[in-house]
Coordinates of C-alpha atoms in Angstrom, one line a residue:
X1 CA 3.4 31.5 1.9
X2 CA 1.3 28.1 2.4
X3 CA 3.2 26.4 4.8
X4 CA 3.5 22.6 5.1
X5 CA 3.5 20.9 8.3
X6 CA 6.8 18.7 8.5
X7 CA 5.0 15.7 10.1
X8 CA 8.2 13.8 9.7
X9 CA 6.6 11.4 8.6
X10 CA 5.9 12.3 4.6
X11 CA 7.9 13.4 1.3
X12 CA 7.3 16.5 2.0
X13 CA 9.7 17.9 -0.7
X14 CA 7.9 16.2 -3.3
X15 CA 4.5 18.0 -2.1
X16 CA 6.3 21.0 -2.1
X17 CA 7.9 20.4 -5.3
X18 CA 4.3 19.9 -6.9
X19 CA 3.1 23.9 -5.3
X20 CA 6.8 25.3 -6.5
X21 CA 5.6 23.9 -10.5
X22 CA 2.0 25.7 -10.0
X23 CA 4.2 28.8 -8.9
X24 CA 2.9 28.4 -5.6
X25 CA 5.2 29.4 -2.5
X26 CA 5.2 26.4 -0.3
X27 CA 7.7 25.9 2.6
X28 CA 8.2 23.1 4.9
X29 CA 8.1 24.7 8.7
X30 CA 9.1 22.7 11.4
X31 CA 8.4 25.6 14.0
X32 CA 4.4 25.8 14.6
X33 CA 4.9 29.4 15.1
X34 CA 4.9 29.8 11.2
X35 CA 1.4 28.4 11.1
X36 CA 0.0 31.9 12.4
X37 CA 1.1 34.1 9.5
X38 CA 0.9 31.5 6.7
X39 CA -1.5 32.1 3.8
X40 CA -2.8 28.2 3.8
X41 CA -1.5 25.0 5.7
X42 CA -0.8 21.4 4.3
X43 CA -0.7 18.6 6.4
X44 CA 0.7 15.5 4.6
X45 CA 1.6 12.4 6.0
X46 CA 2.4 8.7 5.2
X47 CA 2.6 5.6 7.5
X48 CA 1.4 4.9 10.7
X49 CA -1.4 7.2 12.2
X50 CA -0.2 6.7 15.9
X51 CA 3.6 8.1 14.9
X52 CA 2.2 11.1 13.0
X53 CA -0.3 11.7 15.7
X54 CA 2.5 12.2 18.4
X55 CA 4.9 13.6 15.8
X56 CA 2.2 16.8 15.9
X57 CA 1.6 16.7 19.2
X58 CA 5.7 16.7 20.3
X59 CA 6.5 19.3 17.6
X60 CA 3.4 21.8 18.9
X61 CA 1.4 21.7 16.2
X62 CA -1.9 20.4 17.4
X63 CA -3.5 23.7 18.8
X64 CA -1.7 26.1 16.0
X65 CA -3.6 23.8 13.5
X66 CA -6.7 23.7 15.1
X67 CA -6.8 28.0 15.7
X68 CA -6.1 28.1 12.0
X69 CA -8.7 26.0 10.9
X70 CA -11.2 27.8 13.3
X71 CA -9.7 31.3 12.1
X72 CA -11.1 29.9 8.8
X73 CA -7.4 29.7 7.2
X74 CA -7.3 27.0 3.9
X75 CA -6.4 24.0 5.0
X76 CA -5.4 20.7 3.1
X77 CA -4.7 17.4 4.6
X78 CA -3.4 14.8 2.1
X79 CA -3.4 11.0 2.7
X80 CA -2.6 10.0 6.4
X81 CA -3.1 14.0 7.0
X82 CA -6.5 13.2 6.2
X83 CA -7.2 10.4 8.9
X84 CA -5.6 12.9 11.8
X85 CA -8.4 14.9 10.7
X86 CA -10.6 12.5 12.6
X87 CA -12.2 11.2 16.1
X88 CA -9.9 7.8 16.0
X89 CA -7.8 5.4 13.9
X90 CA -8.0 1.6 14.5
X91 CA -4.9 0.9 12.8
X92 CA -2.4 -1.0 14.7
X93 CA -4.9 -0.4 18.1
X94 CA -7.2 2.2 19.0
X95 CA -5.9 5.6 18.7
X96 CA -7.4 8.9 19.2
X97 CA -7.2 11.6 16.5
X98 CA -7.6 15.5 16.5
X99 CA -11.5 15.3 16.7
X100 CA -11.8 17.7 13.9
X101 CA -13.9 15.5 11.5
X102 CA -16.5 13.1 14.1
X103 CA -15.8 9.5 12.5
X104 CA -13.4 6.9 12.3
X105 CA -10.4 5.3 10.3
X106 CA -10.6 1.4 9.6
X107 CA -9.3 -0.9 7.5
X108 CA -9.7 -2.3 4.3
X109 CA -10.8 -6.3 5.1
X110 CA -10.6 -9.2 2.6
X111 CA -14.3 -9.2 3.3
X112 CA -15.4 -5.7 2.7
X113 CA -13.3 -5.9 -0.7
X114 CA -15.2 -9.3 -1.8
X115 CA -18.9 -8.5 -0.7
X116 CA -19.6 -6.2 -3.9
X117 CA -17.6 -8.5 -6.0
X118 CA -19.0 -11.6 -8.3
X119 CA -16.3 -12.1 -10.6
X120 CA -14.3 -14.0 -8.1
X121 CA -11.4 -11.1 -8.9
X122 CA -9.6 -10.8 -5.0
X123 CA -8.8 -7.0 -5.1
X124 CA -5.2 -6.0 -3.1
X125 CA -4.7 -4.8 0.5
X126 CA -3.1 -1.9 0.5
X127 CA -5.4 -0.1 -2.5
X128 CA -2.6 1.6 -4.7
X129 CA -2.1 2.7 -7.8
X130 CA -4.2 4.4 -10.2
X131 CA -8.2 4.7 -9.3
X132 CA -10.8 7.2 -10.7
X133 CA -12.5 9.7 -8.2
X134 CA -16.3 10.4 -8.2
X135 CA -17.1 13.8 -7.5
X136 CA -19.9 13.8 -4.9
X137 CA -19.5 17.7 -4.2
X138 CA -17.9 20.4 -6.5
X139 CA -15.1 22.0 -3.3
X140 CA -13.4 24.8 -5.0
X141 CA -10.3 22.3 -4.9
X142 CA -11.5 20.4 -8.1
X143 CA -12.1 23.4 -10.3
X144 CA -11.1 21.8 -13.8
X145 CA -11.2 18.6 -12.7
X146 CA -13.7 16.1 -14.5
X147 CA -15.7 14.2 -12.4
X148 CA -14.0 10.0 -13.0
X149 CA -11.1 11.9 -12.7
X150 CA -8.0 9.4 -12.1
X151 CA -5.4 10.2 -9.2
X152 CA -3.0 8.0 -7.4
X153 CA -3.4 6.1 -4.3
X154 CA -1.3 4.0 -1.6
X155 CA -3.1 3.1 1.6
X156 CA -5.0 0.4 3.7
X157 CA -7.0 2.4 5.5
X158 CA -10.0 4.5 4.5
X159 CA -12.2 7.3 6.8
X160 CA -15.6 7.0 7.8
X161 CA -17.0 10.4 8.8
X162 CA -20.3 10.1 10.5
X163 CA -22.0 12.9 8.9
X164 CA -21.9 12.5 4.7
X165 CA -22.2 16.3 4.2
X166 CA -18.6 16.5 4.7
X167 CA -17.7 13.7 1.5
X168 CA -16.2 15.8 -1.6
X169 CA -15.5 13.0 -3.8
X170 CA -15.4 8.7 -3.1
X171 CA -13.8 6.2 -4.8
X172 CA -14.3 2.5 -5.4
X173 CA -12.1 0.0 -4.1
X174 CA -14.5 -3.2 -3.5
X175 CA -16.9 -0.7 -1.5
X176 CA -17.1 3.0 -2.0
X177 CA -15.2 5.1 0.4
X178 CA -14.2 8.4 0.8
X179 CA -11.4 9.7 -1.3
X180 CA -12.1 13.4 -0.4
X181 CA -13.9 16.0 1.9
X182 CA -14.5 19.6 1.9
X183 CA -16.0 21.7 5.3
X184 CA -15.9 25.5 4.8
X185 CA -12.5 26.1 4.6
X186 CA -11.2 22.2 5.3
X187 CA -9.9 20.4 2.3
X188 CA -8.0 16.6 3.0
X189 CA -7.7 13.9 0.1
X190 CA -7.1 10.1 0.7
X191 CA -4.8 10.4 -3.2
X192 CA -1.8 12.1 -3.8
X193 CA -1.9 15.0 -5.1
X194 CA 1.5 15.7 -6.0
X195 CA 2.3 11.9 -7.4
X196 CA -0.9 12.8 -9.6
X197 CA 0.9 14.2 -12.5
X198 CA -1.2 17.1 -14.3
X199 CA -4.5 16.9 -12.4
X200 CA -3.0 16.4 -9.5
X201 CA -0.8 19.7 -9.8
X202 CA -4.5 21.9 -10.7
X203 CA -5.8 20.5 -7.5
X204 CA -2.4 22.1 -5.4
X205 CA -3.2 24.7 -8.2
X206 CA -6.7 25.5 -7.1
X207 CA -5.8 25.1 -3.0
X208 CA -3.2 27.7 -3.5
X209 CA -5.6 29.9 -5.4
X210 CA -7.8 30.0 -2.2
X211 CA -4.9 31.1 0.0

C-alpha cells in the first residue's frame, strides 16, 4: 500500500485517484503509524508552507517520515510537499522546514521574471498552467517520459537546494528553477502529477513501480 500523508492541506483524493487509474493501491492515512508498514509515502500539499509545516508536526508525522526516508522507503513529495523537503521557506516570514534537502524556498519576484526577458512580455506571479520540464537527470520516476515533457503547475514559490546534484528536471519560468529532484530513494516534483493527464499518471506509474 503507498500511503499518502493527509497534510490537510491538499486534494488528496485526486492524487489518490490518479495511483487507483495506474492500478496502484494508494490510501490516504491520517495515523503516522501506517507510515511504518507502507510500501512508498506521498506527501502532497497546497497552500501555505507554515500551515502544512505544523499540520505534520501536530498529526506526528515528522519523525515517521524522516525513519522512512532514512530506512530508504520511496518517497514522493509533490508541490508544497516538495518545499517541506527543505532547510526553510520565506513565504509569508521565515519558516523552518524538515532539513531534509539543505536550501531554501523563495519567491518568484517581478524582477527575477523580467531579467532574462527582452520582449517586454511581463510573465504571471503565481507560474500556472501548462510549462515543459527539462530533464536534467534520468530518476527512475521519468521512465517514458520525453525530456520537454509538458506537466501542470500552480505556485509562487520555487526551491533552491544548495547542492545541484539533487536537481532531476528544471523548468523555465523567466529564470530556470527546479521543477524536480531525485536523492537515492527521494523523489518531490514542483507540477502536479495527478492534474497532468497521461504523463502525469506514468510518473505515479513509475513511483509505484519502485514500491
Amino acid at each position: 500500500m503507498i500511503a499518502i500523508v493527509d497534510s490537510g492541506i491538499a486534494n488528496l483524493r485526486s492524487v489518490q485517484k490518479g495511483f487507483e487509474r495506474v492500478d496502484a493501491d494508494a490510501k490516504v492515512v491520517d495515523d503516522p503509524r501506517t507510515l511504518r508498514d507502507a510500501a512508498g509515502i506521498v506527501l502532497p500539499g497546497v497552500g501555505a508552507f507554515a500551515d502544512g509545516i505544523s499540520k505534520l508536526q501536530d498529526g506526528g508525522f515528522v519523525e515517521p517520515l524522516l525513519r522512512a526516508i532514512e530506512a530508504g522507503k520511496p518517497v514522493l513529495g509533490i508541490c508544497l510537499g516538495l518545499h517541506f523537503l527543505f532547510s526553510e521557506s520565506e513565504e509569508f516570514g521565515h519558516h523552518a522546514g524538515l532539513n531534509i534537502i539543505k536550501g531554501r524556498v523563495v519567491r518568484f519576484t517581478d524582477a527575477s521574471l523580467s531579467e532574462n526577458r527582452h520582449d517586454g512580455f511581463r510573465l504571471k506571479i503565481p507560474h500556472m498552467g501548462w510549462n515543459r520540464i527539462r530533464i536534467d537527470r534520468p530518476a527512475p520516476i521519468f521512465k517514458g517520459i520525453p525530456d520537454g515533457a509538458f506537466f501542470y503547475f500552480v505556485h509562487s514559490y520555487y526551491v533552491q537546494p544548495e547542492d545541484d546534484s539533487v536537481i532531476a528536471a528544471t523548468t523555465e519560468h523567466g529564470l530556470r528553477f527546479t521543477s524536480a529532484l531525485w536523492r537515492d530513494n527521494l523523489f518531490a516534483c514542483q507540477f502536479h502529477p495527478e492534474k497532468s493527464q497521461a504523463l502525469g499518471l506514468q510518473l505515479l506509474k513509475n513511483f509505484a513501480s519502485l514500491t
